Coordinates of C-alpha atoms and ligand atoms in Angstrom, one line a residue:
X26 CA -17.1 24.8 -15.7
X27 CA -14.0 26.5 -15.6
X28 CA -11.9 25.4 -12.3
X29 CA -9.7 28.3 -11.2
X30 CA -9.0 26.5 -7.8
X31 CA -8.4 22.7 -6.6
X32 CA -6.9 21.3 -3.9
X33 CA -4.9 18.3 -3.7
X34 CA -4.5 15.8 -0.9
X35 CA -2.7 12.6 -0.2
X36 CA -4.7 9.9 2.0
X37 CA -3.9 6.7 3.5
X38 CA -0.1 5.1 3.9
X39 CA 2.5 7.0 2.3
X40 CA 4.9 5.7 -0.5
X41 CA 7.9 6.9 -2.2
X42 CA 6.2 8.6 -5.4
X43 CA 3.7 10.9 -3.7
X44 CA 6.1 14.0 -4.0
X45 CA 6.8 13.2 -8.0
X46 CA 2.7 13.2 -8.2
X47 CA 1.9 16.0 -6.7
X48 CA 4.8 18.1 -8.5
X49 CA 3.2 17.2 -11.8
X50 CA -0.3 18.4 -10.5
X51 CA 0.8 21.7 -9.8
X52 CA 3.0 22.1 -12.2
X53 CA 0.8 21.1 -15.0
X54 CA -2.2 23.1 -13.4
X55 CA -0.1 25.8 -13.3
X56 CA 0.1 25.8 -17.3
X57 CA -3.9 26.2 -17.5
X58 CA -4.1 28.7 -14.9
X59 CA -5.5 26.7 -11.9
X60 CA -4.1 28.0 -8.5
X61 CA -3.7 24.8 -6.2
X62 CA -4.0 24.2 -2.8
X63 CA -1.9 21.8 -0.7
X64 CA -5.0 20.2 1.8
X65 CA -2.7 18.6 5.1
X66 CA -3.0 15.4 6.3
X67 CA -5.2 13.9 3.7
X68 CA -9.4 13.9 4.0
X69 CA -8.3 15.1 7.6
X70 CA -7.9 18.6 6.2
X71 CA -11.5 19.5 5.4
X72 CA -13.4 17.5 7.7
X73 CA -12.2 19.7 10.6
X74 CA -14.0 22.8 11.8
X75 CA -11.1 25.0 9.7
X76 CA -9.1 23.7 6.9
X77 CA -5.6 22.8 6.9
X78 CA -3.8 23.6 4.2
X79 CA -0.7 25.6 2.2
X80 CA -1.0 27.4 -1.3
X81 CA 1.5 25.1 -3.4
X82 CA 3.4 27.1 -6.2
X83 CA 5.8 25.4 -9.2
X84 CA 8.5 27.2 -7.4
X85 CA 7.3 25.3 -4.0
X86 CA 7.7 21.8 -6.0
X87 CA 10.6 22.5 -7.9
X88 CA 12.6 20.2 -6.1
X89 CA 10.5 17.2 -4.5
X90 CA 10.8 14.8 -7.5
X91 CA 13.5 13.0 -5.4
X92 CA 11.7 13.6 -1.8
X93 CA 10.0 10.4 -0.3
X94 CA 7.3 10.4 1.9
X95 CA 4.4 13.6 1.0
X96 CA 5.1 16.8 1.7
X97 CA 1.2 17.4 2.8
X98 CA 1.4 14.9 5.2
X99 CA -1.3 11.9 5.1
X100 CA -3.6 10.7 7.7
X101 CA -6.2 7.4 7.2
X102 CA -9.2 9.6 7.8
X103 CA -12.6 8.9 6.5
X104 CA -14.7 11.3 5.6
X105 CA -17.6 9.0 5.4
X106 CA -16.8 7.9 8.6
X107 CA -20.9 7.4 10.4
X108 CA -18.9 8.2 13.8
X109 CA -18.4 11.8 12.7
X110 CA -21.2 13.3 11.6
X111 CA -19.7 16.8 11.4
X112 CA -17.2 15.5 9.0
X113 CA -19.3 16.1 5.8
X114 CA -21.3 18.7 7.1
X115 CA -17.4 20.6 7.6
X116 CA -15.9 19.3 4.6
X117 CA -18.8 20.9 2.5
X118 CA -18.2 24.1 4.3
X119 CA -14.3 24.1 4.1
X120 CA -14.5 23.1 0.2
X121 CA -17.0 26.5 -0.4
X122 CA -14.8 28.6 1.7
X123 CA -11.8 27.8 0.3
X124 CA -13.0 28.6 -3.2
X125 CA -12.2 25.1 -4.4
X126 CA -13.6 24.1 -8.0
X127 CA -12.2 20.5 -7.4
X128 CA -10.2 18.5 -6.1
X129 CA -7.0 16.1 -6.5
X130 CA -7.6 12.8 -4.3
X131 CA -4.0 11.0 -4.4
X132 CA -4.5 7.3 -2.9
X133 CA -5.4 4.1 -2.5
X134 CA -8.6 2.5 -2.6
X135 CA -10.1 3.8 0.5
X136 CA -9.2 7.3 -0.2
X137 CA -10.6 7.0 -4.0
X138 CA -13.8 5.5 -2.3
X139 CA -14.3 8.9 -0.8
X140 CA -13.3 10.8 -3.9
X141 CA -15.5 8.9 -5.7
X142 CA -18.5 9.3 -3.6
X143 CA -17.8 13.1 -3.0
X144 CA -18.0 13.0 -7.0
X145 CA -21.7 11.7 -6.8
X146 CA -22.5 14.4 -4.3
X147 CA -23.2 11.2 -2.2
X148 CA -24.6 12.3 1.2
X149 CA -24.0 16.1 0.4
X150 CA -26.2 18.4 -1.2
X151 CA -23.8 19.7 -3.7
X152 CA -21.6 17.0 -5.4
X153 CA -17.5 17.7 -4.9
X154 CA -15.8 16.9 -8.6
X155 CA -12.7 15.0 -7.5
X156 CA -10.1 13.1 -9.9
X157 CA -8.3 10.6 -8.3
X158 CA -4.7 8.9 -8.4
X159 CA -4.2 5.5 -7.5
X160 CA -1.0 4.9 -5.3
X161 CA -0.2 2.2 -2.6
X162 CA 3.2 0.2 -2.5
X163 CA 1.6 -2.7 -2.0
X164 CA 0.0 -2.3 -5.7
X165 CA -3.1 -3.6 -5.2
X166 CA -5.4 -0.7 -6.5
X167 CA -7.8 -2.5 -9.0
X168 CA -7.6 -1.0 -12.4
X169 CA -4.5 0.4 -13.1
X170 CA -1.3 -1.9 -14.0
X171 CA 1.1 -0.9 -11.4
X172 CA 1.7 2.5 -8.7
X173 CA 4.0 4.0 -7.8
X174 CA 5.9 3.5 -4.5
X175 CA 5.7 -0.2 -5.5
X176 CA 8.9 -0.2 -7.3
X177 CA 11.0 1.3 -4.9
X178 CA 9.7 -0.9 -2.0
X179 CA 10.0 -3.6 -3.6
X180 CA 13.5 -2.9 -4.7
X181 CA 14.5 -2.7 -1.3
X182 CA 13.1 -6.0 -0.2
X183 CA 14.8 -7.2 -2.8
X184 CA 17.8 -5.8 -0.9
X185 CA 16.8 -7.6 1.8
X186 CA 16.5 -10.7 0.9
X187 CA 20.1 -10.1 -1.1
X188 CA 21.6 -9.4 2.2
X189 CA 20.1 -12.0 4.4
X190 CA 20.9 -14.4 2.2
X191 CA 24.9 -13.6 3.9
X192 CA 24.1 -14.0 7.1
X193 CA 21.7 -16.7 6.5
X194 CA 24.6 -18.9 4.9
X195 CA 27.1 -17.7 7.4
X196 CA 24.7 -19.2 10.4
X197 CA 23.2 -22.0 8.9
X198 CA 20.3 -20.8 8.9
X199 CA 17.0 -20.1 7.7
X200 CA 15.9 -16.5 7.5
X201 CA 12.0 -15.4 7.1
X202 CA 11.8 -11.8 5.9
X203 CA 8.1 -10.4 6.6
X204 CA 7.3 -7.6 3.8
X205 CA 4.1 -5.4 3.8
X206 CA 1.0 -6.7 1.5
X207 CA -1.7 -6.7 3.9
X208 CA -4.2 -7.7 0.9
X209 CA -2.1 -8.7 -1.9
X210 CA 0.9 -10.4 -2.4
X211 CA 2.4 -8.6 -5.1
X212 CA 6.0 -6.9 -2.7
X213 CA 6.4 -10.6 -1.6
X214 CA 6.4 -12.3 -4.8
X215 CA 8.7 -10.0 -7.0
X216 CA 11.0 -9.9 -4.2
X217 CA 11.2 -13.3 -3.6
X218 CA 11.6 -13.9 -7.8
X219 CA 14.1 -11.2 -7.9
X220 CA 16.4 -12.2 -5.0
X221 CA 16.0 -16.2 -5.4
X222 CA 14.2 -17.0 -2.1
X223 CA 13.3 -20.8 -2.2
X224 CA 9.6 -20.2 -0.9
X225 CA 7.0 -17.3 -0.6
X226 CA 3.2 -17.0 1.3
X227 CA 1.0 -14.9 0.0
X228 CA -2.8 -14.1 1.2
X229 CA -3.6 -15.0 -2.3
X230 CA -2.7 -18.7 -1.8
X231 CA -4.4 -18.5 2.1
X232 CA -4.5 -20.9 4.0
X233 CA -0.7 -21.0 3.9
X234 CA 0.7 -24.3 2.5
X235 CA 3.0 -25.5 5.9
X236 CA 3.8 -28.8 4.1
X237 CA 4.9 -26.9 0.9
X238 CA 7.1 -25.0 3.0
X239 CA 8.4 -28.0 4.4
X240 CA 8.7 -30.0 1.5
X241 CA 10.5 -27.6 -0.5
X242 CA 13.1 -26.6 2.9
X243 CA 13.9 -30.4 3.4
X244 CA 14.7 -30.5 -0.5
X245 CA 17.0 -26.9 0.1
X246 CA 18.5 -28.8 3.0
X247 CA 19.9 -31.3 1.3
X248 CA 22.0 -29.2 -1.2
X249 CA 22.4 -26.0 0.8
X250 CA 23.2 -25.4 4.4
X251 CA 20.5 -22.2 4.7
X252 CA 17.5 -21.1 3.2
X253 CA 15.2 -17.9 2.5
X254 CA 11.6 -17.8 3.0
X255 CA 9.7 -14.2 1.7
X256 CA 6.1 -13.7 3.5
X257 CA 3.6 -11.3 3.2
X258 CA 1.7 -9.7 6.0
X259 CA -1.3 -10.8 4.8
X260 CA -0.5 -14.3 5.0
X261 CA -2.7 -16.6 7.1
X262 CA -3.5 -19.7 8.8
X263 CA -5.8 -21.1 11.3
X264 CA -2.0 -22.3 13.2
X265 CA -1.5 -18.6 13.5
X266 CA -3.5 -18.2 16.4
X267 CA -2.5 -21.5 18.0
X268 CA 0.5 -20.4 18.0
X269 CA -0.3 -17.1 19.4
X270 CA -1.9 -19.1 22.1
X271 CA 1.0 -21.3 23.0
X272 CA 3.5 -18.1 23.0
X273 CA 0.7 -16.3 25.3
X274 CA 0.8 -19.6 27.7
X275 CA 4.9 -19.8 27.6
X276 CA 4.8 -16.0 28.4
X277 CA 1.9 -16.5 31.1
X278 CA -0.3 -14.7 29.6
X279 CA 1.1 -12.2 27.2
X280 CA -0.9 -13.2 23.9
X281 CA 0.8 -12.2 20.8
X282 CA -0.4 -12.4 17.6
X283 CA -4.2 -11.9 16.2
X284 CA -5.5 -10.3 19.1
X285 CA -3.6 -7.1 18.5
X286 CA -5.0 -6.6 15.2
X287 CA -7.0 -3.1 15.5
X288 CA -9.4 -1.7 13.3
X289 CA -8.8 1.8 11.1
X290 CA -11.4 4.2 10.4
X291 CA -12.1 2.0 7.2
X292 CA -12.6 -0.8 9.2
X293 CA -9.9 -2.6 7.7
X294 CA -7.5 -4.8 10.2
X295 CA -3.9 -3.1 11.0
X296 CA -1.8 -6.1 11.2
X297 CA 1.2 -4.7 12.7
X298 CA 1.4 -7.2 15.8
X299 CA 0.3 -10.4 13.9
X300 CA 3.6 -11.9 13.2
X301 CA 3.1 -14.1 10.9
X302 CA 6.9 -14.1 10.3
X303 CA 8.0 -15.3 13.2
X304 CA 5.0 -18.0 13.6
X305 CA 6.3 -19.2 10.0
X306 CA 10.0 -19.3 11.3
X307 CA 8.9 -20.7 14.7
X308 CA 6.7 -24.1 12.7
X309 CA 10.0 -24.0 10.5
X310 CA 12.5 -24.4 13.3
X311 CA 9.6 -27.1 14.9
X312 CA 9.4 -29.1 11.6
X313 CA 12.6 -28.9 10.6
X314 CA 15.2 -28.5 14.0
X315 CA 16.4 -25.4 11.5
X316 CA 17.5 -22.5 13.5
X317 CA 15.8 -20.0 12.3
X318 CA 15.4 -15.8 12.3
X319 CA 13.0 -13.6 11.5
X320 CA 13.4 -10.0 10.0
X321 CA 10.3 -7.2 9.5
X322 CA 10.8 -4.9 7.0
X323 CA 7.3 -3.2 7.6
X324 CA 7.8 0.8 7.4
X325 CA 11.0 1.0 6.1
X326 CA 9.4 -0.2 2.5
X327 CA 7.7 3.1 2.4
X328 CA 10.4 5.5 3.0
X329 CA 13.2 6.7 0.9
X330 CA 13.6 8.1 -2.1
X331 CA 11.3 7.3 -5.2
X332 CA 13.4 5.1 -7.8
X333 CA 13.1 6.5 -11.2
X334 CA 10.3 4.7 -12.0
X335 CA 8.4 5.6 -9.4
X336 CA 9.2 9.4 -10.0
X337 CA 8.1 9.1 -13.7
X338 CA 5.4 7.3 -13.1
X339 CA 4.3 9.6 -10.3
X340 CA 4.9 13.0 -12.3
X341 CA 3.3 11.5 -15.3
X342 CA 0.3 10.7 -12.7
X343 CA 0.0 14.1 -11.1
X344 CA 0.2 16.0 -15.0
X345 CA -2.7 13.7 -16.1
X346 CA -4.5 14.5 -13.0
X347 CA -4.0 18.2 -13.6
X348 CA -5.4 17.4 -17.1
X349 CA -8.2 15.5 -16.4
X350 CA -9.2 18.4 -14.1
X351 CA -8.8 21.1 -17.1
X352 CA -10.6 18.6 -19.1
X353 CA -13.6 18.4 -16.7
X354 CA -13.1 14.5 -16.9
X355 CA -14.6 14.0 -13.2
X356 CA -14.9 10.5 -11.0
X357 CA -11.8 9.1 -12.5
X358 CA -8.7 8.1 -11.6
X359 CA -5.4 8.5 -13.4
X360 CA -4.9 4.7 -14.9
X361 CA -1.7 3.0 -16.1
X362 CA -2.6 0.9 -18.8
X363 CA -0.1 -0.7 -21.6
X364 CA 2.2 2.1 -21.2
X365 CA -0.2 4.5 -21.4
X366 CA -2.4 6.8 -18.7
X367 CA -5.9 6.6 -19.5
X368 CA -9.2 7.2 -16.9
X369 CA -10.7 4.8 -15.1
X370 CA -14.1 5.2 -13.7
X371 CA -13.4 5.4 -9.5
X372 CA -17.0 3.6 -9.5
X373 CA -15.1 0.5 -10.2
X374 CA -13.2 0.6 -7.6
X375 CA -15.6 -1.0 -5.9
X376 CA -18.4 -4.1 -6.2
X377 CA -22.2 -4.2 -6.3
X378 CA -21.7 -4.1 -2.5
X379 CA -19.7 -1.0 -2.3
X380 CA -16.8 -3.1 -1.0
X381 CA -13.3 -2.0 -2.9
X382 CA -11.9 -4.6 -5.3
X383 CA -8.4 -6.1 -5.2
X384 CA -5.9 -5.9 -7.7
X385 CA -4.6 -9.8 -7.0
X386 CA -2.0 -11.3 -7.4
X387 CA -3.6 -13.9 -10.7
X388 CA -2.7 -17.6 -10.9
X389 CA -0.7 -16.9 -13.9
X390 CA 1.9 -14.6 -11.3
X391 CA 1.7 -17.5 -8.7
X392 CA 2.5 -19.6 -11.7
X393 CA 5.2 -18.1 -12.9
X394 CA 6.6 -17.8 -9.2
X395 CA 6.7 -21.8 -9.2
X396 CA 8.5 -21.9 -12.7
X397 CA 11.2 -19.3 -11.4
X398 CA 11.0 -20.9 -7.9
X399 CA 12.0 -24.4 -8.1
Ligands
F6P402 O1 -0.1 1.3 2.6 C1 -0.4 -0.1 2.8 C2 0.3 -0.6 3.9 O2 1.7 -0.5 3.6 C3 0.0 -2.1 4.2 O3 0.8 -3.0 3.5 C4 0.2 -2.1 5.7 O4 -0.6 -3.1 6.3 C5 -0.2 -0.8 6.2 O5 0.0 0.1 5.1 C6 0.4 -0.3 7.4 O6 -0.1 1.0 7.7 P1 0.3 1.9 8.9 O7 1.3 2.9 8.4 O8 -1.0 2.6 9.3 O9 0.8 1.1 10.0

């Protein structure tokens, strides 16, 4: 099949990166011929009764390499989403009347769940070739070694930590910096290694050690007057709710914690009200008399611009997507493996169930963490 036409989208959370990516699609579409079309807000863009969407020339790209966030705008959308059921029935529509050969699918695992579906004509009565391109900053995506937006996040947790650690000594205190990882602990572990925090929680090591913790602060305290603690959002513990119970009785009523949690159209959690931060750095000052802050970092991991690896390894995405396309090499994604980008089947994103597979942080990180962590 020769593709004259493909549109490229971004789905799910944005990350610094994106703009590199999609720069290299066009640009490296635009050496075979293929026109490209910017779809907005993600699957969002085709499931509604008209498309959204702008034409996207090299000149338009030119000078996004260095942009954060996506210029076509991102949404969480689900085009498999049962609720909808005009969603495929449009997206079919919008795909033919657009005069789209294929598409570009840039995300993380829920988004490449749909790309890889639409691939497999899934549900639809004429398959929709898609290649993907893996990207979240909290690196998780199974089968490829790292994505962008990772690097710069991280970096600037790193930051973070660096910072804290000032007014952390100034004070006395102990400072708990909550960083996104809402799966994996990956943000939380490099930037506690690379800014020598004295403990990190990750969802990989759930239930959450509270006498570690403790243990290793009462050894801090007695050589150091403050202390740094790194934790991912993902990290739990059955306390966690106590505690969100005890605040909601202090406050009358108010509950914080767990019950905010809502659902997105993937039906996977939004932590943003959990606070596991601040439950850690409220058993710490308990335990330990410490006082004790807490800072969120949240959002502003995602924004900013891409560092240079994240534009490299972005651009060097987005031209092997645009190649993969020319090369008909359909229902993969754009891997990073030793060095190299090579394709990896989007069916193995996911299990035997159909439910997506995490890229985990392995015992041998969490081991080297310990080493480095003493
Ligand atoms: O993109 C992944 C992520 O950064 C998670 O770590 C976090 O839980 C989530 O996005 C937050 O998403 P939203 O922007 O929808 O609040």
């Amino acid at each position: 099949m020769a593709v004259k036409r493909i549109g490229v989208l971004t789905g799910g959370g944005d990350c610094p990166g994106l703009n590199p990516t999609i720069k290299g699609v066009v640009t490296r579409a635009a050496d075979f011929g293929i026109e490209v079309l910017g779809l907005q807000n993600g699957w969002k863009s085709l499931v509604e009764a008209e498309p959204n969407y702008i034409p996207l020339t090299v000149d338009d790209v030119r000078p996004i390499i260095k942009q954060g966030g996506t210029i076509l705008h991102t949404s969480r959308t689900n085009a498999y989403n049962k609720r909808y059921t005009d969603y495929l029935p449009n997206l079919v529509k919008n795909v033919e009347k657009l005069g789209l050969d294929a598409l570009v699918a840039i995300g993380g695992d829920d988004t490449l769940s749909v790309a890889s579906r639409l691939t497999k004509g899934d549900n639809i009565d004429k398959p929709v070739p898609c290649v993907g391109v893996p990207k979240t900053m909290d690196n998780d995506v199974h089968g490829t070694d790292q994505c962008f937006g990772f690097d710069t996040a991280t970096t600037l947790a790193v930051e973070a930590v660096q910072r804290l650690r000032d007014t952390a000594d100034s004070h006395n205190r102990v400072i708990v910096l909550e960083v996104f990882g809402r799966k994996a602990g990956w943000t939380a572990l490099y930037s506690a290694v690379a800014a020598d925090a004295d403990y990190v929680l990750v969802p990989e090591r759930n239930p959450a050690d509270l006498d570690g913790l403790f243990a290793k602060l009462r050894e801090v305290k007695k050589r150091r007057n403050y202390a740094l603690v790194v934790v991912a959002e993902g990290a739990d513990h059955p306390d966690l709710d106590v505690w969100a119970g005890e605040i909601a009785n202090s406050l009358n009523g108010t509950r914080l914690g767990e019950m905010s949690v809502e659902i997105d159209s993937f039906g996977h959690p939004i932590l943003k009200e959990r606070r596991v931060g601040d439950w850690c750095a409220y058993r710490i000052k308990q335990e330990l008399g410490w006082d004790t802050r807490t800072v969120v970092m949240a959002h502003l991991m995602r924004g900013g611009q891409p560092t240079l690896e994240d534009r490299i390894l972005g651009a060097r995405m987005g031209v092997a997507a645009a190649e993969f396309v020319q090369q008909g090499k359909f229902g993969y994604m754009t891997a990073l493996s030793g060095g190299d980008i090579v394709p990896f089947p989007l069916e193995d994103l996911t299990d035997a169930e159909g439910k997506s597979i995490t890229r985990d942080v392995t015992p041998q990180w969490l081991e080297f963490a310990d080493i480095l962590m003493k």
